[in-house]
Amino acid sequence: MIVKIFDDERQASHAAYKIVRQAHENGAKVFGWATGATPELLYEELVNSDIDFSDSISVNLDEYFGLDEQHDQSYHAYMEEHLFDEKPFKASYLPHGDNMDVDDEIARYNQILEDNPVDLQILGIGRNGHIGFNEPGSNFNTRTQLVDLTETTIEDNQRFFEDKSEVPTKAYSMGIQSIMEAKAILLLAFGKGKAEAVKAMIEGPVTENLPASILQKHPRVMIILDKAAASLLQTKSTEPEANRA
Ligand code: GLP
């Protein structure tokens, strides 16, 4: 695991942007995207860049179960708004949240992942250490699955909906095994609210109770943090000034 700490979210997101850019220049074809507030500045930089993704494929981590793509809080809608409208891909895949045939949707998405092995996977992290929507207790040996969201996650996501009763309680998510099959992984975490999960992910034991801890076993992972998210870490490696441009 390489851990880099930046003064603030903007500098950290710029570093993430440079890594995505470099990967694209080096021939990466399949990009795994995450949603949430964390990657928004990264997407903003990608949108404002001259990178051409029209020959690239994108696959997303997850989608709320029960929401169709048109729903304004679906992850489909998020991706259109933050990236795809401005930067179209040759193909962009997300789970179909409105496919009520769970076995069919799982098989469909697993096939997509098998046909399009991810070169670079972007991840955020939940306050409880989830990645994608793989909540604490998720088996490490899973591919796409339908998950029950925990109360913490439902509370965290409530801010995007008018009422708590509207927040979906289930989601389709790439499993931990699928995430671990990405050739390289870039995880971003910002803010004090993520500090405990970040510490457990990097310095704690590898355990299914903290899904992100499995990343300690991946050969190519970079963790990009702002100071607040890194505040509880014992070992702090800061990014040298010279590398920030
Ligand atoms: C959701 C998403 C995750 C994301 C997490 C953190 O649960 N499924 O992919 O990493 O939230 O979101 P945020 O970046 O808004 O803190």
Short mmCIF file of C-alpha atoms and ligand atoms in Angstrom, two decimals:
data_model
loop_
_atom_site.label_atom_id
_atom_site.label_comp_id
_atom_site.label_asym_id
_atom_site.label_seq_id
_atom_site.Cartn_x
_atom_site.Cartn_y
_atom_site.Cartn_z
CA MET A 1 0.00 0.00 0.00
CA ILE A 2 1.32 3.42 -0.87
CA VAL A 3 -0.23 6.15 1.29
CA LYS A 4 -0.04 9.80 0.27
CA ILE A 5 -1.30 12.65 2.40
CA PHE A 6 -2.15 16.10 1.08
CA ASP A 7 -3.05 19.37 2.78
CA ASP A 8 -6.57 19.40 1.44
CA GLU A 9 -9.10 17.68 -0.77
CA ARG A 10 -8.32 19.74 -3.84
CA GLN A 11 -4.60 18.89 -3.84
CA ALA A 12 -5.41 15.27 -3.12
CA SER A 13 -7.93 15.14 -5.97
CA HIS A 14 -5.40 16.71 -8.31
CA ALA A 15 -2.94 13.94 -7.46
CA ALA A 16 -5.65 11.38 -8.17
CA TYR A 17 -6.38 13.08 -11.48
CA LYS A 18 -2.71 12.80 -12.47
CA ILE A 19 -2.77 9.07 -11.72
CA VAL A 20 -5.87 8.50 -13.85
CA ARG A 21 -4.33 10.55 -16.62
CA GLN A 22 -1.08 8.61 -16.45
CA ALA A 23 -2.95 5.30 -16.51
CA HIS A 24 -4.87 6.42 -19.60
CA GLU A 25 -1.64 7.51 -21.31
CA ASN A 26 -0.07 4.18 -20.41
CA GLY A 27 -2.83 2.31 -22.19
CA ALA A 28 -5.37 1.52 -19.45
CA LYS A 29 -8.64 0.75 -21.19
CA VAL A 30 -11.08 -0.16 -18.42
CA PHE A 31 -11.73 2.28 -15.59
CA GLY A 32 -13.71 1.36 -12.50
CA TRP A 33 -15.56 4.35 -11.06
CA ALA A 34 -17.03 5.09 -7.64
CA THR A 35 -19.78 7.49 -6.62
CA GLY A 36 -20.30 9.63 -3.52
CA ALA A 37 -18.98 13.06 -2.60
CA THR A 38 -15.33 11.97 -2.47
CA PRO A 39 -14.50 11.60 -6.19
CA GLU A 40 -16.42 14.71 -7.29
CA LEU A 41 -13.34 16.95 -7.62
CA LEU A 42 -11.49 14.21 -9.47
CA TYR A 43 -14.36 13.99 -11.96
CA GLU A 44 -14.41 17.77 -12.27
CA GLU A 45 -10.73 17.74 -13.26
CA LEU A 46 -11.29 14.90 -15.71
CA VAL A 47 -14.19 16.80 -17.28
CA ASN A 48 -12.02 19.92 -17.63
CA SER A 49 -9.13 17.98 -19.11
CA ASP A 50 -8.40 17.04 -22.70
CA ILE A 51 -8.46 13.30 -21.96
CA ASP A 52 -10.42 11.41 -24.57
CA PHE A 53 -12.21 8.41 -23.10
CA SER A 54 -14.14 7.57 -26.26
CA ASP A 55 -12.06 4.45 -26.71
CA SER A 56 -12.25 3.44 -23.02
CA ILE A 57 -14.69 1.30 -21.08
CA SER A 58 -16.08 2.15 -17.67
CA VAL A 59 -17.61 -0.09 -15.05
CA ASN A 60 -19.10 1.18 -11.81
CA LEU A 61 -18.96 -0.37 -8.39
CA ASP A 62 -22.57 -0.34 -7.46
CA GLU A 63 -26.14 0.88 -7.89
CA TYR A 64 -29.11 1.22 -5.56
CA PHE A 65 -31.60 -1.63 -5.82
CA GLY A 66 -35.05 -0.45 -6.82
CA LEU A 67 -34.04 2.79 -8.53
CA ASP A 68 -34.20 3.02 -12.29
CA GLU A 69 -31.50 4.91 -14.20
CA GLN A 70 -33.69 7.98 -14.56
CA HIS A 71 -34.08 8.47 -10.81
CA ASP A 72 -32.10 11.59 -9.90
CA GLN A 73 -30.34 9.79 -7.03
CA SER A 74 -29.42 6.71 -9.03
CA TYR A 75 -25.70 6.21 -9.55
CA HIS A 76 -26.44 6.17 -13.28
CA ALA A 77 -27.67 9.75 -12.96
CA TYR A 78 -24.67 10.68 -10.79
CA MET A 79 -22.22 9.36 -13.38
CA GLU A 80 -24.01 11.11 -16.25
CA GLU A 81 -23.92 14.39 -14.36
CA HIS A 82 -20.36 14.20 -13.04
CA LEU A 83 -18.56 12.52 -15.92
CA PHE A 84 -20.28 10.81 -18.83
CA ASP A 85 -22.25 13.79 -20.18
CA GLU A 86 -18.96 15.57 -20.86
CA LYS A 87 -16.65 12.58 -21.27
CA PRO A 88 -18.43 9.79 -23.10
CA PHE A 89 -16.93 6.31 -22.98
CA LYS A 90 -17.13 3.63 -25.67
CA ALA A 91 -19.28 1.74 -23.17
CA SER A 92 -20.20 2.54 -19.57
CA TYR A 93 -21.61 -0.17 -17.36
CA LEU A 94 -23.44 0.02 -14.06
CA PRO A 95 -25.65 -2.55 -12.39
CA HIS A 96 -29.33 -2.18 -13.38
CA GLY A 97 -30.97 -1.17 -10.12
CA ASP A 98 -34.42 -1.79 -11.56
CA ASN A 99 -33.70 -5.39 -12.51
CA MET A 100 -35.75 -7.25 -9.92
CA ASP A 101 -34.47 -10.59 -11.19
CA VAL A 102 -31.51 -10.69 -8.83
CA ASP A 103 -29.85 -13.82 -10.23
CA ASP A 104 -30.12 -12.46 -13.74
CA GLU A 105 -28.58 -9.11 -12.78
CA ILE A 106 -25.74 -10.72 -10.85
CA ALA A 107 -24.92 -13.00 -13.78
CA ARG A 108 -25.12 -10.08 -16.24
CA TYR A 109 -22.76 -7.89 -14.22
CA ASN A 110 -20.30 -10.69 -13.49
CA GLN A 111 -20.09 -11.35 -17.22
CA ILE A 112 -19.41 -7.66 -17.89
CA LEU A 113 -16.58 -7.73 -15.35
CA GLU A 114 -15.16 -10.90 -16.83
CA ASP A 115 -15.24 -9.43 -20.34
CA ASN A 116 -13.75 -6.11 -19.18
CA PRO A 117 -11.05 -6.65 -16.54
CA VAL A 118 -10.54 -3.39 -14.69
CA ASP A 119 -7.18 -1.67 -15.19
CA LEU A 120 -7.66 1.06 -12.61
CA GLN A 121 -10.35 0.98 -9.93
CA ILE A 122 -11.24 4.18 -8.06
CA LEU A 123 -12.65 3.66 -4.58
CA GLY A 124 -14.06 5.75 -1.75
CA ILE A 125 -14.62 4.32 1.70
CA GLY A 126 -17.64 4.35 3.97
CA ARG A 127 -17.37 5.48 7.59
CA ASN A 128 -17.76 1.83 8.58
CA GLY A 129 -14.97 0.74 6.22
CA HIS A 130 -17.16 -0.44 3.35
CA ILE A 131 -15.91 -0.38 -0.23
CA GLY A 132 -18.43 -0.35 -3.04
CA PHE A 133 -21.44 -1.35 -0.98
CA ASN A 134 -19.68 -4.29 0.67
CA GLU A 135 -20.69 -3.71 4.24
CA PRO A 136 -18.87 -5.03 7.34
CA GLY A 137 -19.19 -8.80 7.49
CA SER A 138 -19.20 -9.20 3.68
CA ASN A 139 -17.40 -12.31 2.58
CA PHE A 140 -14.07 -11.54 0.89
CA ASN A 141 -14.80 -14.20 -1.78
CA THR A 142 -17.74 -12.52 -3.44
CA ARG A 143 -18.42 -11.23 -6.88
CA THR A 144 -21.47 -9.11 -7.71
CA GLN A 145 -24.07 -9.37 -4.97
CA LEU A 146 -27.26 -7.80 -3.68
CA VAL A 147 -26.44 -6.33 -0.28
CA ASP A 148 -28.47 -5.03 2.64
CA LEU A 149 -27.22 -1.58 3.53
CA THR A 150 -26.36 -0.97 7.18
CA GLU A 151 -28.04 1.69 9.28
CA THR A 152 -24.83 3.83 9.18
CA THR A 153 -24.78 3.77 5.39
CA ILE A 154 -28.50 4.55 5.12
CA GLU A 155 -28.00 7.49 7.50
CA ASP A 156 -24.98 8.73 5.52
CA ASN A 157 -26.88 8.54 2.25
CA GLN A 158 -29.97 10.20 3.63
CA ARG A 159 -28.53 13.63 2.80
CA PHE A 160 -29.15 12.98 -0.89
CA PHE A 161 -32.85 12.15 -0.43
CA GLU A 162 -35.74 14.27 0.81
CA ASP A 163 -36.75 11.76 3.43
CA LYS A 164 -35.08 8.79 5.13
CA SER A 165 -37.95 6.57 3.99
CA GLU A 166 -36.85 7.16 0.38
CA VAL A 167 -33.28 5.93 0.90
CA PRO A 168 -32.89 2.49 -0.68
CA THR A 169 -32.03 -0.25 1.80
CA LYS A 170 -30.39 -2.59 -0.70
CA ALA A 171 -27.89 -2.24 -3.52
CA TYR A 172 -26.17 -4.26 -6.19
CA SER A 173 -22.43 -4.11 -5.63
CA MET A 174 -19.30 -5.54 -7.14
CA GLY A 175 -18.04 -8.00 -4.54
CA ILE A 176 -14.72 -7.77 -2.74
CA GLN A 177 -13.18 -10.42 -4.97
CA SER A 178 -14.19 -8.48 -8.10
CA ILE A 179 -12.67 -5.31 -6.64
CA MET A 180 -9.45 -7.16 -5.76
CA GLU A 181 -9.15 -8.38 -9.36
CA ALA A 182 -8.52 -4.83 -10.61
CA LYS A 183 -4.93 -4.46 -11.78
CA ALA A 184 -4.48 -1.26 -9.77
CA ILE A 185 -6.60 0.46 -7.13
CA LEU A 186 -6.75 4.10 -6.09
CA LEU A 187 -8.70 4.82 -2.91
CA LEU A 188 -9.56 8.37 -1.89
CA ALA A 189 -10.71 9.44 1.57
CA PHE A 190 -11.28 12.95 2.84
CA GLY A 191 -12.38 14.48 6.11
CA LYS A 192 -12.29 13.67 9.81
CA GLY A 193 -15.35 11.43 9.51
CA LYS A 194 -13.27 8.91 7.58
CA ALA A 195 -10.22 8.96 9.91
CA GLU A 196 -11.16 5.90 11.98
CA ALA A 197 -12.00 3.76 8.95
CA VAL A 198 -8.76 4.89 7.27
CA LYS A 199 -6.68 3.97 10.30
CA ALA A 200 -8.31 0.54 10.55
CA MET A 201 -7.88 -0.05 6.81
CA ILE A 202 -4.16 0.75 6.85
CA GLU A 203 -2.97 -0.15 10.33
CA GLY A 204 -5.55 -2.65 11.58
CA PRO A 205 -5.87 -6.39 10.98
CA VAL A 206 -7.25 -7.72 7.69
CA THR A 207 -10.79 -8.61 8.67
CA GLU A 208 -14.20 -8.95 7.04
CA ASN A 209 -15.47 -6.60 9.76
CA LEU A 210 -13.58 -3.79 8.01
CA PRO A 211 -13.94 -4.64 4.30
CA ALA A 212 -11.36 -2.09 3.08
CA SER A 213 -8.64 -3.82 5.15
CA ILE A 214 -8.42 -6.49 2.40
CA LEU A 215 -6.66 -3.87 0.27
CA GLN A 216 -3.52 -4.53 2.36
CA LYS A 217 -3.27 -7.76 0.34
CA HIS A 218 -3.48 -6.13 -3.11
CA PRO A 219 -0.11 -5.63 -4.86
CA ARG A 220 -0.91 -2.23 -6.40
CA VAL A 221 -2.91 0.06 -4.15
CA MET A 222 -2.48 3.75 -3.61
CA ILE A 223 -4.38 5.54 -0.84
CA ILE A 224 -4.78 9.29 -1.25
CA LEU A 225 -5.84 11.21 1.85
CA ASP A 226 -6.25 14.73 3.07
CA LYS A 227 -4.78 15.61 6.46
CA ALA A 228 -8.07 15.17 8.29
CA ALA A 229 -8.63 11.63 7.01
CA ALA A 230 -5.01 10.79 7.88
CA SER A 231 -5.17 12.37 11.35
CA LEU A 232 -5.31 9.10 13.32
CA LEU A 233 -2.55 7.29 11.43
CA GLN A 234 0.52 6.35 13.40
CA THR A 235 2.88 6.50 10.45
CA LYS A 236 2.50 9.56 8.28
CA SER A 237 4.12 9.77 4.89
CA THR A 238 3.54 13.16 3.36
CA GLU A 239 3.83 13.86 -0.31
CA PRO A 240 7.02 15.85 -1.02
CA GLU A 241 6.37 19.41 -2.21
CA ALA A 242 8.19 18.73 -5.49
CA ASN A 243 5.66 16.10 -6.57
CA ARG A 244 2.61 18.28 -6.16
CA ALA A 245 2.58 20.30 -9.36
C1 GLP B 1 -21.42 4.97 -0.86
C2 GLP B 1 -20.80 4.34 -2.11
C3 GLP B 1 -19.33 4.11 -1.95
C4 GLP B 1 -18.67 5.37 -1.45
C5 GLP B 1 -19.21 5.69 -0.06
C6 GLP B 1 -18.60 6.95 0.54
O1 GLP B 1 -21.77 4.03 0.08
N1 GLP B 1 -21.42 3.10 -2.46
O2 GLP B 1 -18.77 3.71 -3.20
O3 GLP B 1 -17.29 5.19 -1.38
O4 GLP B 1 -20.60 5.90 -0.18
O5 GLP B 1 -19.28 8.07 0.07
P1 GLP B 1 -18.77 9.55 0.22
O6 GLP B 1 -17.66 9.70 -0.74
O7 GLP B 1 -19.96 10.40 -0.12
O8 GLP B 1 -18.33 9.72 1.62
#
